[in-house]
Tab-separated table of C-alpha atoms in Angstrom:
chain	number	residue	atom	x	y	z
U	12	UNK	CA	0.000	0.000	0.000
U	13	UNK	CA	1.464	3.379	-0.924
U	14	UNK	CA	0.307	6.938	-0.517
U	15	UNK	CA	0.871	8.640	-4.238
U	16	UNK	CA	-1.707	11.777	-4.523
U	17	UNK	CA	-4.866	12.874	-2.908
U	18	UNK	CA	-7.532	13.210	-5.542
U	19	UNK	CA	-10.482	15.773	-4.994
U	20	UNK	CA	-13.050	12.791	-6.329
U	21	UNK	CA	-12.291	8.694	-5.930
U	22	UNK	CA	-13.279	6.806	-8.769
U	23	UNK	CA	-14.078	3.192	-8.703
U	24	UNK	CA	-15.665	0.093	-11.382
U	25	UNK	CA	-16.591	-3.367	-11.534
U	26	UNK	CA	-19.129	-5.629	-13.203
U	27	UNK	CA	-21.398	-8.299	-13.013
U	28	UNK	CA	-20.562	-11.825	-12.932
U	29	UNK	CA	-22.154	-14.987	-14.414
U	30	UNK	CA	-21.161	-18.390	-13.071
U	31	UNK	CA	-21.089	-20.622	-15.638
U	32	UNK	CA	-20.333	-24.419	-13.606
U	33	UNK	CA	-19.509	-24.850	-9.757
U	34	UNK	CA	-22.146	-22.529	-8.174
U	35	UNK	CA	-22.826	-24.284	-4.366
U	36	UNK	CA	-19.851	-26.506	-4.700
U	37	UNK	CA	-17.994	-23.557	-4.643
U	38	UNK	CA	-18.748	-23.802	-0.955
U	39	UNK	CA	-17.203	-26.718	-0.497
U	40	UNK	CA	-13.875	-25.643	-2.000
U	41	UNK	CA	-14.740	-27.600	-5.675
U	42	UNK	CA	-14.024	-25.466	-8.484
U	43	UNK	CA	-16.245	-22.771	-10.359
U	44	UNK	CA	-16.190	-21.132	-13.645
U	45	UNK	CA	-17.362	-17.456	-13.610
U	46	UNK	CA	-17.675	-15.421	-16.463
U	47	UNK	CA	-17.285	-11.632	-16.563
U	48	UNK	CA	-20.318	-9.500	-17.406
U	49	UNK	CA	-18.527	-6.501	-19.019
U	50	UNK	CA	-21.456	-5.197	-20.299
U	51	UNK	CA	-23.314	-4.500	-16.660
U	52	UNK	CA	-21.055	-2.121	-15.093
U	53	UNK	CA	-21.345	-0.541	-11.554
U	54	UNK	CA	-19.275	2.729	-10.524
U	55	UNK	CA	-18.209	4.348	-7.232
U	56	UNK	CA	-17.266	7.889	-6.745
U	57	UNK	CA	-16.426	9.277	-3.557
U	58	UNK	CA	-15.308	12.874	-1.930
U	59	UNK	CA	-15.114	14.830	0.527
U	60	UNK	CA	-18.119	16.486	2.845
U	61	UNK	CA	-18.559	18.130	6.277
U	62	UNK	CA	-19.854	16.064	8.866
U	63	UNK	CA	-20.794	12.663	8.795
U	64	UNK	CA	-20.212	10.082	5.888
U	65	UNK	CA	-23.067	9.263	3.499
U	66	UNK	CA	-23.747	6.621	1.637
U	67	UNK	CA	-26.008	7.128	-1.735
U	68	UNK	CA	-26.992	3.944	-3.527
U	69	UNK	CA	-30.253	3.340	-5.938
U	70	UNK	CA	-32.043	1.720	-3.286
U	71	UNK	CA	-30.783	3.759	0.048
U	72	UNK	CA	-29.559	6.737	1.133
U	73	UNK	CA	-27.942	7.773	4.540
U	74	UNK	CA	-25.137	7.834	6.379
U	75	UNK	CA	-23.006	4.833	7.085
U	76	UNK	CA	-24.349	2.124	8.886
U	77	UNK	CA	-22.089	-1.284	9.681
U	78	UNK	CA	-24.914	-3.811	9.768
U	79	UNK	CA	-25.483	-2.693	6.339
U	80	UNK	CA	-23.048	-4.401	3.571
U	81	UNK	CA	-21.865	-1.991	1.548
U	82	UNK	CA	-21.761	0.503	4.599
U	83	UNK	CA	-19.128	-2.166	5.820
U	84	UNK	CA	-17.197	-2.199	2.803
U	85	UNK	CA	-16.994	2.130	3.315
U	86	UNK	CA	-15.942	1.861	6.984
U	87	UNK	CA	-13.415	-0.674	6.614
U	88	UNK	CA	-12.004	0.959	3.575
U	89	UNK	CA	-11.477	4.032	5.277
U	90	UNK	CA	-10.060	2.546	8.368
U	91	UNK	CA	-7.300	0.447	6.058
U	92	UNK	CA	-6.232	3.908	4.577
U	93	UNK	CA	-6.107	5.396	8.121
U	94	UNK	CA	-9.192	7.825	7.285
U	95	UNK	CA	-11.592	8.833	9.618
U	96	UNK	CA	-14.999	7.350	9.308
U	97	UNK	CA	-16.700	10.706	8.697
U	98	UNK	CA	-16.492	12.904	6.193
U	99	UNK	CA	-16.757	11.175	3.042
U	100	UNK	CA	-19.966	10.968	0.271
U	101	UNK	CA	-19.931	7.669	-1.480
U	102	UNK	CA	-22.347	7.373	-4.729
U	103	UNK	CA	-22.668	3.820	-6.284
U	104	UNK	CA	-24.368	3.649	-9.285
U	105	UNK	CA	-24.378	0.899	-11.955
U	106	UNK	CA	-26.643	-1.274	-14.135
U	107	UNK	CA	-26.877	-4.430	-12.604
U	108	UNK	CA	-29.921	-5.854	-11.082
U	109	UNK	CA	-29.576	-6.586	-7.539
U	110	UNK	CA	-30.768	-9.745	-5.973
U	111	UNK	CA	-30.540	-11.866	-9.342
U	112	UNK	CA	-27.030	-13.816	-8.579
U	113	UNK	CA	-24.804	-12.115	-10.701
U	114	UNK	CA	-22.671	-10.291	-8.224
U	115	UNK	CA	-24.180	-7.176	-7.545
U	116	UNK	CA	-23.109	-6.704	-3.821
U	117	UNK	CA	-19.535	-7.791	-4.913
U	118	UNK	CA	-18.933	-5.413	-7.831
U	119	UNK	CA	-20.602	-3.016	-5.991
U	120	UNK	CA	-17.748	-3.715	-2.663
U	121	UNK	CA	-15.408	-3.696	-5.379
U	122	UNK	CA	-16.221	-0.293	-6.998
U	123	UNK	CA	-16.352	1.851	-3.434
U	124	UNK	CA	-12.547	0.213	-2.138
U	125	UNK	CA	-11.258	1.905	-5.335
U	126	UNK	CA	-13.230	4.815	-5.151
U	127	UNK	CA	-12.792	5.403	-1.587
U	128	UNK	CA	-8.762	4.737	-1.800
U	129	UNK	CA	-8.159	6.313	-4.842
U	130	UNK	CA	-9.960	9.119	-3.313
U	131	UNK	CA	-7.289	9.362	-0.315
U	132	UNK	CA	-4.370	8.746	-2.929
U	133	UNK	CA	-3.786	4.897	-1.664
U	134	UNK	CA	-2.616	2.108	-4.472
U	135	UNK	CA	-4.445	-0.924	-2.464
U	136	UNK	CA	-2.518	-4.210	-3.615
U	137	UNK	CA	-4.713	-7.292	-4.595
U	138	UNK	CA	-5.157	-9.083	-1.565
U	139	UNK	CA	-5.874	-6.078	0.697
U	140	UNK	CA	-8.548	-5.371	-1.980
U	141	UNK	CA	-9.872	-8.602	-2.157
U	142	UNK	CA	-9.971	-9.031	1.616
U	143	UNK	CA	-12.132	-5.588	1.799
U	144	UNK	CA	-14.525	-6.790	-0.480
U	145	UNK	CA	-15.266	-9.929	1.720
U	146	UNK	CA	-15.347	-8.010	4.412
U	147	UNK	CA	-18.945	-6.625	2.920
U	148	UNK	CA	-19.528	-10.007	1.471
U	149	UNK	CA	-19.316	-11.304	4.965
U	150	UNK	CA	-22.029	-9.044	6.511
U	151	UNK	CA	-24.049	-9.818	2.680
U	152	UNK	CA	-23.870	-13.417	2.717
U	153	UNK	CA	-22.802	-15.151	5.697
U	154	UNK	CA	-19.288	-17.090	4.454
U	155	UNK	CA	-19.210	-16.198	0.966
U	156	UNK	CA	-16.518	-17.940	-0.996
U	157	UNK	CA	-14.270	-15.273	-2.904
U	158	UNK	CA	-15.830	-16.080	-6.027
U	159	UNK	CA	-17.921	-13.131	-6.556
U	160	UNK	CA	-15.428	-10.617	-4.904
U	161	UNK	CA	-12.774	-12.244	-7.525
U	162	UNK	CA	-14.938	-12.525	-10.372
U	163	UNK	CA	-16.366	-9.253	-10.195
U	164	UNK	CA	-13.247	-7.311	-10.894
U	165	UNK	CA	-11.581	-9.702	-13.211
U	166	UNK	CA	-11.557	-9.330	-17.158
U	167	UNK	CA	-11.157	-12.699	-18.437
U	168	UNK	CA	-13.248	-16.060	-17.108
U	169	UNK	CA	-11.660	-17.123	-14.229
U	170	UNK	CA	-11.764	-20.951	-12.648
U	171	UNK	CA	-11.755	-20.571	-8.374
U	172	UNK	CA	-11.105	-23.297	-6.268
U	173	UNK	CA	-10.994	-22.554	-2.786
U	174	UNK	CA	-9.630	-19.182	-2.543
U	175	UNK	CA	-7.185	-19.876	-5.733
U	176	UNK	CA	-7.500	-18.257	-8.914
U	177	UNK	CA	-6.665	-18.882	-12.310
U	178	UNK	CA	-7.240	-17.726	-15.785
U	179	UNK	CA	-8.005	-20.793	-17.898
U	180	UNK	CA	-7.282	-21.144	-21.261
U	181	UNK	CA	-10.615	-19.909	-23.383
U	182	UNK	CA	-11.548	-20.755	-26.848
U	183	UNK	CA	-15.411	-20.631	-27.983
U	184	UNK	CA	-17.104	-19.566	-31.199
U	185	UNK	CA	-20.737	-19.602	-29.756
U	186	UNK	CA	-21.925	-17.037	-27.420
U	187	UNK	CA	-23.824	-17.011	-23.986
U	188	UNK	CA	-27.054	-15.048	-23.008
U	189	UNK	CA	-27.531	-14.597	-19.371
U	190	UNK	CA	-31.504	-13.767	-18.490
U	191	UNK	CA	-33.231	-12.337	-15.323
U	192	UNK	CA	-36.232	-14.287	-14.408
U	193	UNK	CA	-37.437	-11.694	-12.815
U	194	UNK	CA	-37.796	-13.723	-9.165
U	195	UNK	CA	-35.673	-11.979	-6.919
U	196	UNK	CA	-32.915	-14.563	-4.899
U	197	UNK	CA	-31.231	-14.801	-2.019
U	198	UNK	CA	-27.548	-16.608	-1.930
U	199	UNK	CA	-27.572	-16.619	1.875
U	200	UNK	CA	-30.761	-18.500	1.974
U	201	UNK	CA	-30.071	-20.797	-1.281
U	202	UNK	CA	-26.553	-21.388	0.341
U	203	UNK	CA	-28.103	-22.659	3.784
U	204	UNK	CA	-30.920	-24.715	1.894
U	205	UNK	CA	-28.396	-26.544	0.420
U	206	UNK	CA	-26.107	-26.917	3.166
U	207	UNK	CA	-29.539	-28.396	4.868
U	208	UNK	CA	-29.917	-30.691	2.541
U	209	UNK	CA	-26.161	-32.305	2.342
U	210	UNK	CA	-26.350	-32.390	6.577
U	211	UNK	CA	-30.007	-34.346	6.391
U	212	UNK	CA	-28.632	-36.684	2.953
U	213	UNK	CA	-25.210	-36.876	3.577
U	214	UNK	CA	-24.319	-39.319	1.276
U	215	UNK	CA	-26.356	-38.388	-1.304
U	216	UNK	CA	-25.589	-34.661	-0.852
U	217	UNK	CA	-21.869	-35.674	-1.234
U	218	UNK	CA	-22.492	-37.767	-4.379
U	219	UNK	CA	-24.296	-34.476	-5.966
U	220	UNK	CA	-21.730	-32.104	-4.831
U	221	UNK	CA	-19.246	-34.417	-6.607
U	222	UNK	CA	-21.166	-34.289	-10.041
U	223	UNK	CA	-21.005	-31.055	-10.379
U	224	UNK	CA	-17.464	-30.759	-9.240
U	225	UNK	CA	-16.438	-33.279	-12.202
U	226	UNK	CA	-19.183	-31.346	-14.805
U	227	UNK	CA	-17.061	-28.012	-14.054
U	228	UNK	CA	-13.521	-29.581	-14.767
U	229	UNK	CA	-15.075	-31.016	-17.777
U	230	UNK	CA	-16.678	-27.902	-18.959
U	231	UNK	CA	-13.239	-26.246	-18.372
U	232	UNK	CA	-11.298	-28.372	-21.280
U	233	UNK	CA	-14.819	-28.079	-23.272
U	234	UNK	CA	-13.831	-24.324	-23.305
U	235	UNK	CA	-10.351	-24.441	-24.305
U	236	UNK	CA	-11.289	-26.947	-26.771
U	237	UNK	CA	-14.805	-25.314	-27.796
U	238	UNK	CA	-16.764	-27.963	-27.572
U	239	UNK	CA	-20.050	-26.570	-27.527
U	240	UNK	CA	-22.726	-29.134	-27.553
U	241	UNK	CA	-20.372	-30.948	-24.959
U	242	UNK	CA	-20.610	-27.677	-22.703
U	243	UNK	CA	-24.027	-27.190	-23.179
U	244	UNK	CA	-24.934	-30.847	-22.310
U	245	UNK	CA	-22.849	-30.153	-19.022
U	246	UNK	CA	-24.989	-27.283	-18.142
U	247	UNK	CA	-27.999	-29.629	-18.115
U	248	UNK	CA	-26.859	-31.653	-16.468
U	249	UNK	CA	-25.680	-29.146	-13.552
U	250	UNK	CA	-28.850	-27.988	-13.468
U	251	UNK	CA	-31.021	-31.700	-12.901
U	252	UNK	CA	-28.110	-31.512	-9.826
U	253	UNK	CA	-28.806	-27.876	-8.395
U	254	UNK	CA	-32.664	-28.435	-8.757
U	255	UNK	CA	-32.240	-31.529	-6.082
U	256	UNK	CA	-30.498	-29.847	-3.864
U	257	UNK	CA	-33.061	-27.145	-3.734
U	258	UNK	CA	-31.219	-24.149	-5.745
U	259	UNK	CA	-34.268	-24.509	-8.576
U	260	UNK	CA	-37.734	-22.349	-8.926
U	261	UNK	CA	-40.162	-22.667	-11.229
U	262	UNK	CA	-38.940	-19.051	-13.143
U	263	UNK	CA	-35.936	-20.507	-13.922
U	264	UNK	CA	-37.867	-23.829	-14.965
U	265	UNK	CA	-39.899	-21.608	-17.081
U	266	UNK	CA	-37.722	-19.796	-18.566
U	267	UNK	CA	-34.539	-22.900	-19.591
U	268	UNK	CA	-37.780	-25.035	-21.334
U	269	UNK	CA	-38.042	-21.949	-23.790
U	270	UNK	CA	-34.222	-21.343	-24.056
U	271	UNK	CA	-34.062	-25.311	-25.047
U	272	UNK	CA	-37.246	-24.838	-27.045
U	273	UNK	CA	-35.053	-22.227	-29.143
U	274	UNK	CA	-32.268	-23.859	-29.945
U	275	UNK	CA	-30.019	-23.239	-26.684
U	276	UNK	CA	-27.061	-25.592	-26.335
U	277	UNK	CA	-27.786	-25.759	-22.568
U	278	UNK	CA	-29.491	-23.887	-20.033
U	279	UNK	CA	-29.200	-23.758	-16.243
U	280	UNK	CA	-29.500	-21.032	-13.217
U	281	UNK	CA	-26.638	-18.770	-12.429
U	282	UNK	CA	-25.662	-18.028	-9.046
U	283	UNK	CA	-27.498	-19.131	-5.604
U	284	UNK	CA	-30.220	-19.416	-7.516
U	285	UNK	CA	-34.204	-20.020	-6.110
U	286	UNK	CA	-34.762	-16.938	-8.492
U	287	UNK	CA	-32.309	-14.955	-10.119
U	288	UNK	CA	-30.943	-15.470	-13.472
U	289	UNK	CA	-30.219	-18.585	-15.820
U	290	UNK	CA	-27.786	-18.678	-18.664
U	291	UNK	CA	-27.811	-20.409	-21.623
U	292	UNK	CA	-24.987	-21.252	-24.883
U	293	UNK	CA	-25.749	-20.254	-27.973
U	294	UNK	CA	-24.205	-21.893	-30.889
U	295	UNK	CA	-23.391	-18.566	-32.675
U	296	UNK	CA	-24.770	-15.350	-32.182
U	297	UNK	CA	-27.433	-15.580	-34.565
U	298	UNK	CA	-28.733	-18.103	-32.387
U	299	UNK	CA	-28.199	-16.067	-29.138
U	300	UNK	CA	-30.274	-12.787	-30.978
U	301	UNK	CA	-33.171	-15.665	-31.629
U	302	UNK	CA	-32.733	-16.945	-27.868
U	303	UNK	CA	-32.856	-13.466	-25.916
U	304	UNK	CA	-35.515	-12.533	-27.933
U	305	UNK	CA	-38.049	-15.410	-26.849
U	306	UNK	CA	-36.660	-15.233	-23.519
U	307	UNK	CA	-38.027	-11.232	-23.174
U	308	UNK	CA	-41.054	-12.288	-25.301
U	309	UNK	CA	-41.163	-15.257	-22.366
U	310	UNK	CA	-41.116	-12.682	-19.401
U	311	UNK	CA	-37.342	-12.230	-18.884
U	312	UNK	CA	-37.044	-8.831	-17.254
U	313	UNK	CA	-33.549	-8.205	-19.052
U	314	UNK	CA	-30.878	-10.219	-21.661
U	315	UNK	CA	-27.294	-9.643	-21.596
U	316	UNK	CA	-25.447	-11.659	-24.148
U	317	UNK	CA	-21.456	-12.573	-23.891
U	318	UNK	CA	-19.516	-13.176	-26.558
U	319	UNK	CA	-15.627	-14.184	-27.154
U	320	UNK	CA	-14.876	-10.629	-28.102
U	321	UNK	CA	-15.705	-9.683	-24.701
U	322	UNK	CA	-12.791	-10.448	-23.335
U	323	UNK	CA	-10.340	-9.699	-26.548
């Protein structure tokens, strides 16, 4: 950490993330594909007021409060860069919906560290900013895993596996479109339904968690080699898994029947899940205009597509 100006406003970003394989037995330190969602951006400013701190965000506004998440994420912040807790606006404002599993709270943690220590001229290295971030997460979602706090400032895919990251090797010609069912999720809840279910069918919980686990490190070399129907028959399959261990709802039900009744390579849910989003492959993206399309004609609140080029 080093000290190199003091700017009059602090400027922060991030985006959403999609996870693509591994969602819940991410928990359990198996592996997890997420996907960067360049296209649903979230920004931070902060600067300097008399008085006490505020916090602005779309759906609150007031000053600093440590029960709250991203209020956290502020405090903490400013403690790490030996700032006093008061005197500091902090705006977040972005374009991701919140409460749909693709990372809001995350990218939003991630946009106000930067803001708020680029603000008081501090270069944060990546594991201070990383641990900030879970520090929100922590008061957000109980024991979140690192995925979202990692994925959510990344710019290529990234495979975690408990607490490690890497950058895998990606190669695919056919696009993905990620779609908000509308149903509004909770990964703290989905998290500890699940975790209820492998504690009352331990063996069976076990076997599950282990089928997705060996569906992600397939769908890994499916990506490098572009395999698509391979990958999209993986996603199925995930999802047959996450729907027994109680991560399904009928919106996403809904909404994968007409993604597979329109030519979708696979379709599954995205995130904790019980609501939220789903994403589906595309063969090309042709196919992904035709897919998004009956997917808002379906009652999908919002389509995002992501395409190779996104992370050129």
């Amino acid at each position: 950490m080093t000290t190199e100006h003091t700017a009059a406003t602090g400027r922060g970003f991030a985006h959403a993330k999609a996870i693509l394989l591994g969602e819940h037995a991410v928990v359990y330190g198996s592996p997890a594909v997420a996907l960067p969602i360049p296209s649903l951006r979230v920004e931070a400013t902060a600067r300097r007021i008399d008085g006490a701190s505020v916090l602005d965000t779309e759906i609150s506004l007031g000053p600093l409060d440590a029960s709250d998440p991203l209020g956290t994420t502020v405090l903490e912040t400013l403690a790490h860069v030996g700032a006093a807790p008061a005197g500091v606006e902090v705006v977040v404002r972005g374009t991701l919906p919140i409460g749909r599993g693709l990372g809001s709270s995350a990218a939003a943690a991630n946009a106000i560290v930067d803001a708020v220590a680029d603000l008081h001229g501090v270069a944060l290295d990546d594991a201070d900013r990383f641990e900030l971030v879970q520090r929100g997460e922590r008061v957000a979602h109980g024991t979140p895993s690192g995925l979202d706090a990692r994925a959510t400032s990344a710019s290529t895919p990234i495979l975690f596996t408990a607490g490690r990251v890497e950058h895998p090797p990606i190669r695919f010609g056919g696009s993905f479109v990620v779609a908000d069912t509308g149903a509004r999720g909770s990964t703290r809840k989905a998290v500890a339904d699940v975790r209820a279910f492998v504690e009352l069918h331990p063996e069976r919980g076990r076997a599950l968690l282990a089928e997705l686990e060996r569906g992600t490190v397939a769908g890994v070399a499916d990506l490098a080699a572009d395999r698509r129907d391979d990958l999209g028959t993986r996603m199925d399959a995930a999802q047959v898994v996450l729907d027994e261990l109680g991560a399904g709802h009928p919106a996403i039900t809904a909404l994968i029947a007409v993604a597979a009744g329109n030519g979708a390579l696979g379709a599954k849910l995205t995130g904790g899940g019980q609501g939220g989003c789903i994403i589906t492959l595309a063969a090309d993206p042709a196919s992904a205009r035709r897919i998004s399309q009956a997917l808002l004609e379906a009652g999908a609140l919002g389509t995002w597509t992501i395409d190779a080029e996104d992370y050129a």
